[in-house]
CSV table of C-alpha atoms and ligand atoms in Angstrom, one decimal:
chain,number,residue,atom,x,y,z
A,243,MET,CA,33.9,-29.0,46.5
A,244,ARG,CA,35.4,-27.1,44.4
A,245,ALA,CA,36.7,-23.4,44.9
A,246,LEU,CA,38.5,-20.7,43.3
A,247,ARG,CA,41.5,-19.9,45.7
A,248,LEU,CA,43.7,-17.3,46.1
A,249,LEU,CA,47.1,-18.8,47.3
A,250,PRO,CA,50.3,-17.6,49.3
A,251,GLY,CA,52.8,-15.5,47.3
A,252,ARG,CA,50.3,-16.2,44.1
A,253,SER,CA,48.2,-13.0,42.3
A,254,GLU,CA,46.5,-15.6,39.9
A,255,PRO,CA,43.7,-17.7,41.5
A,256,VAL,CA,43.6,-21.5,41.1
A,257,LEU,CA,41.1,-23.8,41.3
A,258,ALA,CA,41.3,-26.4,44.4
A,259,ASP,CA,39.1,-28.9,46.3
A,260,VAL,CA,38.4,-27.9,49.5
A,261,PRO,CA,36.1,-29.4,52.3
A,262,ARG,CA,32.2,-28.2,52.4
A,263,PRO,CA,31.7,-25.8,55.2
A,264,ARG,CA,29.2,-26.9,57.8
A,265,PRO,CA,27.3,-24.5,60.3
A,266,GLY,CA,28.2,-23.8,63.8
A,267,PRO,CA,25.8,-22.1,66.3
A,268,GLY,CA,24.5,-19.1,64.6
A,269,GLU,CA,26.0,-19.6,61.1
A,270,VAL,CA,24.3,-20.3,57.7
A,271,VAL,CA,25.5,-22.0,54.9
A,272,VAL,CA,24.5,-20.6,51.4
A,273,ARG,CA,24.4,-22.5,48.2
A,274,VAL,CA,26.2,-20.0,45.9
A,275,GLY,CA,23.7,-19.2,42.9
A,276,GLY,CA,26.3,-16.2,41.8
A,277,SER,CA,29.5,-14.6,42.8
A,278,GLY,CA,30.6,-11.6,41.0
A,279,VAL,CA,34.2,-11.2,39.5
A,280,CYS,CA,35.2,-7.6,41.0
A,281,ARG,CA,38.1,-5.8,39.8
A,282,THR,CA,39.0,-5.0,43.2
A,283,ASP,CA,40.0,-8.9,43.5
A,284,LEU,CA,43.1,-8.0,41.2
A,285,LEU,CA,44.3,-5.5,44.2
A,286,LEU,CA,43.9,-8.5,46.9
A,287,PRO,CA,47.6,-9.5,48.4
A,288,GLY,CA,48.5,-12.7,47.5
A,289,GLY,CA,51.9,-12.1,49.7
A,290,PRO,CA,53.9,-14.7,51.1
A,291,ARG,CA,52.3,-14.4,54.7
A,292,ALA,CA,48.7,-14.5,53.7
A,293,ALA,CA,46.8,-17.6,54.2
A,294,ALA,CA,44.9,-19.1,51.2
A,295,PHE,CA,41.2,-18.2,50.8
A,296,THR,CA,38.4,-18.6,48.2
A,297,LEU,CA,37.8,-15.4,46.4
A,298,GLY,CA,34.0,-13.6,45.6
A,299,HIS,CA,32.8,-11.0,47.8
A,300,GLU,CA,29.5,-10.4,45.7
A,301,ASN,CA,27.3,-13.3,46.6
A,302,ALA,CA,23.9,-14.4,46.4
A,303,GLY,CA,22.1,-17.7,46.6
A,304,TRP,CA,20.0,-20.1,48.7
A,305,VAL,CA,20.0,-20.7,52.3
A,306,TYR,CA,21.2,-24.5,52.5
A,307,GLU,CA,21.7,-25.4,56.2
A,308,THR,CA,21.6,-23.4,59.1
A,309,GLY,CA,23.3,-24.0,62.5
A,310,PRO,CA,21.6,-24.5,65.9
A,311,GLY,CA,20.1,-21.0,67.2
A,312,VAL,CA,19.6,-19.5,63.7
A,313,THR,CA,16.1,-17.8,63.2
A,314,GLY,CA,14.6,-15.9,60.5
A,315,VAL,CA,15.8,-17.9,57.5
A,316,GLU,CA,15.3,-21.5,56.4
A,317,ALA,CA,16.8,-24.0,54.0
A,318,GLY,CA,15.6,-22.6,50.3
A,319,ASP,CA,15.3,-19.0,51.0
A,320,PRO,CA,16.7,-17.0,48.4
A,321,VAL,CA,19.3,-14.5,49.9
A,322,ALA,CA,22.1,-12.1,49.0
A,323,VAL,CA,25.2,-11.7,51.2
A,324,CYS,CA,26.5,-8.5,52.4
A,325,ALA,CA,30.1,-7.7,51.7
A,326,ALA,CA,31.5,-5.9,54.6
A,327,TRP,CA,31.1,-7.9,58.0
A,328,GLY,CA,31.5,-5.4,61.3
A,329,CYS,CA,31.6,-6.3,64.8
A,330,GLY,CA,27.5,-6.1,65.1
A,331,SER,CA,27.6,-4.0,68.1
A,332,CYS,CA,29.0,-0.6,67.5
A,333,VAL,CA,26.3,2.4,66.9
A,334,ARG,CA,27.0,2.2,63.0
A,335,CYS,CA,27.0,-1.7,62.8
A,336,ALA,CA,23.4,-1.3,64.8
A,337,ALA,CA,22.4,0.9,62.4
A,338,GLY,CA,23.3,-1.5,59.3
A,339,ARG,CA,26.3,0.4,58.6
A,340,GLU,CA,29.0,-2.3,58.9
A,341,ALA,CA,31.1,-0.7,56.2
A,342,SER,CA,31.8,2.0,58.5
A,343,CYS,CA,32.1,0.0,61.7
A,344,GLU,CA,33.9,1.6,64.3
A,345,GLN,CA,36.4,-1.2,64.9
A,346,GLY,CA,37.3,-1.2,61.1
A,347,ARG,CA,40.1,0.9,62.0
A,348,PRO,CA,43.0,0.9,60.8
A,349,ALA,CA,42.0,-1.3,57.8
A,350,PRO,CA,40.1,0.8,55.4
A,351,SER,CA,37.1,-1.4,55.8
A,352,PRO,CA,35.9,-4.4,57.8
A,353,PRO,CA,36.7,-7.8,56.6
A,354,GLY,CA,34.4,-9.9,54.5
A,355,PRO,CA,33.8,-12.9,52.3
A,356,GLY,CA,36.4,-13.3,49.6
A,357,ARG,CA,38.7,-10.6,51.0
A,358,GLY,CA,41.0,-12.8,53.3
A,359,ARG,CA,38.0,-15.0,54.3
A,360,ASP,CA,36.4,-17.7,52.3
A,361,GLY,CA,34.1,-16.3,49.6
A,362,GLY,CA,31.5,-17.3,47.1
A,363,MET,CA,33.6,-18.6,44.2
A,364,ALA,CA,32.5,-22.2,45.5
A,365,GLU,CA,29.3,-24.1,45.8
A,366,PHE,CA,28.7,-23.2,49.1
A,367,LEU,CA,29.5,-20.3,51.3
A,368,LEU,CA,29.9,-20.4,55.0
A,369,VAL,CA,28.2,-16.9,56.5
A,370,PRO,CA,29.0,-16.5,60.2
A,371,ALA,CA,25.9,-14.5,61.2
A,372,VAL,CA,22.1,-14.4,60.0
A,373,ARG,CA,22.2,-10.5,60.0
A,374,TRP,CA,24.7,-10.5,56.8
A,375,LEU,CA,21.8,-12.1,54.4
A,376,VAL,CA,19.5,-9.8,52.8
A,377,PRO,CA,16.4,-11.5,51.4
A,378,LEU,CA,16.2,-11.5,47.6
A,379,PRO,CA,13.1,-10.0,46.1
A,380,GLY,CA,10.9,-12.5,43.9
A,381,GLY,CA,12.0,-12.8,40.6
A,382,LEU,CA,15.7,-11.5,41.1
A,383,ASP,CA,18.1,-13.9,39.9
A,384,PRO,CA,21.1,-14.7,42.2
A,385,ALA,CA,23.5,-13.9,39.4
A,386,GLU,CA,21.8,-10.6,38.5
A,387,ALA,CA,21.9,-9.7,42.3
A,388,ALA,CA,25.5,-10.7,42.5
A,389,PRO,CA,27.0,-7.3,41.4
A,390,LEU,CA,24.6,-5.5,43.3
A,391,VAL,CA,26.0,-6.6,46.6
A,392,CYS,CA,29.2,-4.4,45.8
A,393,ALA,CA,28.9,-2.2,43.0
A,394,GLY,CA,25.1,-1.4,43.2
A,395,SER,CA,24.9,-0.9,46.9
A,396,ALA,CA,27.7,1.7,46.6
A,397,ALA,CA,26.4,3.4,43.9
A,398,LEU,CA,23.2,4.1,45.7
A,399,HIS,CA,24.8,5.0,48.9
A,400,ALA,CA,26.8,7.6,46.9
A,401,VAL,CA,23.7,8.9,45.1
A,402,ARG,CA,21.4,9.0,48.1
A,403,GLY,CA,24.1,11.1,50.3
A,404,TRP,CA,23.7,13.8,47.6
A,405,GLU,CA,21.0,16.4,47.8
A,406,PRO,CA,20.7,17.7,44.2
A,407,PRO,CA,20.4,21.5,43.8
A,408,PRO,CA,17.7,22.8,40.9
A,409,ASP,CA,18.9,22.0,37.6
A,410,ALA,CA,21.8,19.9,39.0
A,411,VAL,CA,24.5,18.4,36.8
A,412,ALA,CA,26.1,15.0,37.6
A,413,VAL,CA,29.1,13.6,36.0
A,414,VAL,CA,30.0,10.2,36.0
A,415,VAL,CA,33.7,9.4,35.6
A,416,GLY,CA,34.2,5.6,34.4
A,417,ALA,CA,31.4,3.5,32.8
A,418,GLY,CA,32.3,0.3,34.1
A,419,THR,CA,29.6,-1.7,36.4
A,420,VAL,CA,29.6,0.9,39.3
A,421,GLY,CA,29.4,3.6,36.5
A,422,GLN,CA,26.7,2.2,34.6
A,423,LEU,CA,24.7,1.3,37.7
A,424,ALA,CA,25.3,4.9,39.1
A,425,VAL,CA,23.5,6.3,35.9
A,426,GLN,CA,20.7,4.2,35.8
A,427,LEU,CA,20.2,5.2,39.7
A,428,LEU,CA,20.9,9.3,39.2
A,429,ARG,CA,18.3,8.7,36.4
A,430,ALA,CA,15.6,7.0,38.2
A,431,LEU,CA,15.8,9.1,41.6
A,432,THR,CA,16.9,12.6,40.8
A,433,SER,CA,16.0,14.9,37.9
A,434,ALA,CA,20.0,15.8,37.3
A,435,ARG,CA,21.4,16.2,33.8
A,436,ILE,CA,23.7,13.3,33.6
A,437,ALA,CA,27.3,13.1,31.8
A,438,VAL,CA,29.5,10.1,31.3
A,439,VAL,CA,33.2,10.2,30.8
A,440,ASP,CA,35.0,7.1,29.5
A,441,ALA,CA,37.5,6.2,26.8
A,442,ARG,CA,36.2,3.1,25.5
A,443,PRO,CA,33.5,3.5,22.8
A,444,GLY,CA,31.4,0.6,24.0
A,445,ALA,CA,31.2,1.7,27.5
A,446,LEU,CA,29.9,5.4,26.2
A,447,ALA,CA,27.3,3.7,23.9
A,448,ALA,CA,26.0,1.5,27.0
A,449,ALA,CA,26.0,4.6,29.2
A,450,ARG,CA,23.7,6.4,26.6
A,451,LEU,CA,21.4,3.5,26.9
A,452,ALA,CA,21.5,3.6,30.6
A,453,GLY,CA,20.3,7.0,30.5
A,454,ALA,CA,23.4,9.3,30.1
A,455,ASP,CA,22.1,12.6,28.5
A,456,LEU,CA,25.9,13.3,27.2
A,457,ALA,CA,28.8,10.7,27.0
A,458,LEU,CA,32.2,11.5,26.0
A,459,PRO,CA,36.0,10.6,26.1
A,460,PRO,CA,38.4,12.3,28.5
A,461,GLY,CA,40.0,14.4,25.7
A,462,GLU,CA,36.6,16.2,25.4
A,463,VAL,CA,36.6,17.2,28.9
A,464,THR,CA,39.7,19.0,28.7
A,465,SER,CA,38.8,20.6,25.4
A,466,GLY,CA,35.8,22.2,27.1
A,467,THR,CA,32.9,20.0,25.6
A,468,LEU,CA,31.3,19.4,28.8
A,469,THR,CA,31.9,23.0,30.3
A,470,LEU,CA,29.6,23.9,27.1
A,471,TRP,CA,27.1,21.3,27.7
A,472,SER,CA,26.6,22.5,31.3
A,473,ALA,CA,26.3,26.1,30.2
A,474,GLY,CA,29.5,26.9,31.7
A,475,ARG,CA,28.4,25.6,35.3
A,476,GLY,CA,30.2,22.7,35.8
A,477,ALA,CA,29.2,19.6,37.8
A,478,ASP,CA,27.2,19.6,41.3
A,479,LEU,CA,28.1,16.0,41.6
A,480,VAL,CA,31.1,14.0,40.0
A,481,LEU,CA,31.2,10.3,41.0
A,482,ASP,CA,34.6,8.9,40.3
A,483,ALA,CA,34.0,5.4,39.4
A,484,ALA,CA,37.0,4.8,37.3
A,485,GLY,CA,39.6,5.0,40.1
A,486,THR,CA,42.2,5.4,37.0
A,487,ALA,CA,45.4,7.4,37.1
A,488,GLY,CA,43.9,10.5,35.3
A,489,SER,CA,40.3,10.1,36.6
A,490,PRO,CA,40.8,12.3,39.8
A,491,ALA,CA,42.1,15.1,37.4
A,492,THR,CA,38.9,14.7,35.4
A,493,ALA,CA,36.9,15.1,38.4
A,494,ALA,CA,38.9,18.1,39.7
A,495,ALA,CA,38.4,19.7,36.1
A,496,VAL,CA,34.8,19.6,36.0
A,497,VAL,CA,33.5,20.1,39.6
A,498,ARG,CA,32.2,23.5,40.2
A,499,ALA,CA,32.4,25.7,43.4
A,500,GLY,CA,30.2,24.0,46.2
A,501,GLY,CA,30.0,20.7,44.5
A,502,THR,CA,30.9,17.0,45.7
A,503,ILE,CA,33.3,14.6,44.5
A,504,VAL,CA,32.6,11.0,45.4
A,505,ARG,CA,35.3,8.6,45.1
A,506,LEU,CA,33.2,5.4,44.5
A,507,HIS,CA,34.4,2.0,45.6
A,508,HIS,CA,38.0,1.2,46.0
A,509,ARG,CA,40.1,0.6,43.0
A,510,ALA,CA,43.6,1.8,42.9
A,511,SER,CA,43.6,5.5,41.9
A,512,GLY,CA,45.3,8.6,40.7
A,513,THR,CA,46.3,11.2,43.2
A,514,LEU,CA,43.7,14.2,43.7
A,515,ASP,CA,45.2,17.4,43.9
A,516,VAL,CA,43.1,19.0,46.6
A,517,ALA,CA,44.5,22.4,46.7
A,518,ALA,CA,43.4,23.0,43.2
A,519,LEU,CA,39.8,22.5,43.7
A,520,PRO,CA,37.1,25.3,43.7
A,521,SER,CA,36.1,26.5,46.7
A,522,ASP,CA,33.7,24.6,49.2
A,523,THR,CA,34.3,21.4,47.2
A,524,ALA,CA,33.2,18.4,49.4
A,525,LEU,CA,34.8,14.9,49.2
A,526,ARG,CA,33.5,11.7,49.8
A,527,SER,CA,34.8,8.3,49.8
A,528,VAL,CA,32.1,5.3,49.2
A,529,THR,CA,34.0,1.8,49.3
A,530,TRP,CA,30.6,-0.4,50.3
A,531,GLY,CA,26.8,0.6,50.8
A,532,SER,CA,24.9,-0.3,53.7
A,533,ARG,CA,22.3,-3.3,54.5
A,534,ASP,CA,19.5,-0.8,53.5
A,535,THR,CA,20.9,0.4,50.1
A,536,LEU,CA,21.5,-3.2,49.4
A,537,THR,CA,18.1,-4.1,50.3
A,538,ASP,CA,16.7,-1.2,48.3
A,539,VAL,CA,18.7,-1.7,45.4
A,540,LEU,CA,17.7,-5.5,44.9
A,541,ASP,CA,14.2,-4.2,45.2
A,542,LEU,CA,15.1,-1.5,42.6
A,543,ALA,CA,16.5,-4.3,40.2
A,544,ALA,CA,13.8,-6.6,40.8
A,545,ALA,CA,11.1,-3.9,39.7
A,546,GLY,CA,13.3,-3.7,36.3
A,547,THR,CA,14.2,0.2,37.4
A,548,ILE,CA,17.8,-0.8,37.3
A,549,VAL,CA,19.1,-3.4,35.1
A,550,PRO,CA,22.8,-4.9,36.0
A,551,ARG,CA,24.6,-6.3,32.7
A,552,VAL,CA,25.6,-9.4,33.4
A,553,THR,CA,27.4,-12.5,31.7
A,554,THR,CA,27.7,-15.8,33.6
A,555,PHE,CA,30.3,-18.1,33.7
A,556,PRO,CA,30.7,-21.9,35.2
A,557,LEU,CA,33.5,-22.0,38.0
A,558,GLU,CA,35.6,-24.0,35.8
A,559,LYS,CA,36.1,-20.9,33.7
A,560,ALA,CA,36.6,-18.8,36.5
A,561,PRO,CA,40.7,-18.6,36.2
A,562,ALA,CA,40.4,-17.6,32.7
A,563,VAL,CA,37.8,-14.9,33.2
A,564,TYR,CA,40.3,-13.4,36.1
A,565,GLY,CA,42.5,-13.5,32.8
A,566,LEU,CA,40.0,-11.4,30.6
A,567,LEU,CA,39.3,-8.9,33.5
A,568,ARG,CA,43.3,-8.2,33.7
A,569,ASP,CA,43.2,-7.6,30.2
A,570,ASP,CA,40.2,-5.3,30.4
A,571,ALA,CA,38.4,-7.8,27.7
A,572,LEU,CA,35.3,-8.2,29.5
A,573,GLU,CA,32.3,-6.0,28.3
A,574,ASP,CA,29.6,-7.1,31.1
A,575,HIS,CA,29.9,-7.6,34.7
A,576,ALA,CA,31.2,-11.6,35.0
A,577,VAL,CA,29.4,-13.6,37.5
A,578,ILE,CA,30.5,-17.1,38.5
A,579,THR,CA,27.7,-19.6,38.9
A,580,PRO,CA,29.4,-22.4,40.9
B,726,LIG,ZN1,33.3,-5.9,44.3
B,727,LIG,ZN1,30.6,-2.3,64.3
């Protein structure tokens, strides 16, 4: 089968022919319906000692073949595939929080498909354990579900971990896929007033459509527009979904005393000056969601409560799509449909 591979010593992925995976005991082969193109893929090591692997950690499709001993799924079932594969036996894994698996140290998160192991940018994906499959709710296209595996689940995890005070103000820094979904989730699940900060006019327009009350470029944060809008209060919650060199400083400038800053997802990021934060600021880093947040964010999408903005591309176009991603030339979330 054709697969989009990251080869040792290379940073640009290439298409190659690889054998189709066959399921061993307890394993499942998924026919991929959609595999999301994520900015974090640009940060993966293609170093000289790394082994080649297939990209794609945001995957959904249909069960194709099950190995001996697999129960609970059968061929044809629509499924999403969890992105973080923990040990399965520690307390956190038992609670479905495999992203914070106790065996995950010293790496920042457990392994998973498309990050050193073969991912979903191929016709078929081998999933070594059935617990990493989540049923797709009826009517949800795998291509729409793909970005929810990563960005959507993490955004829901971040929003759920926050208890909004009365008249809460939330600020989302960065209006890419994670930021747009965070705005939709804040709108649906809280009564917070929502401001979005992004330098791109198109992203700000999309954020307004997604439910932001105020959308403004970073320059207007420092000039005080946001302070005025929040009546001098500042933000109870800041989601840094941008991960740019300047976004931590923006977060620090708008958070109020007793507020929370969440570094959302896992892009390279500027440095946060902790000493400059107001008193009692809580900091949180969210890379992935949990099995529960993935299940729930898929349900929210199937119900139409949130709508991921997706553009699909065939596998043969995938190398060019990564070029567009590198040049910041993608408006919507790109999903490869092998
Ligand atoms: Zn991702
Ligand atoms: Zn574990």
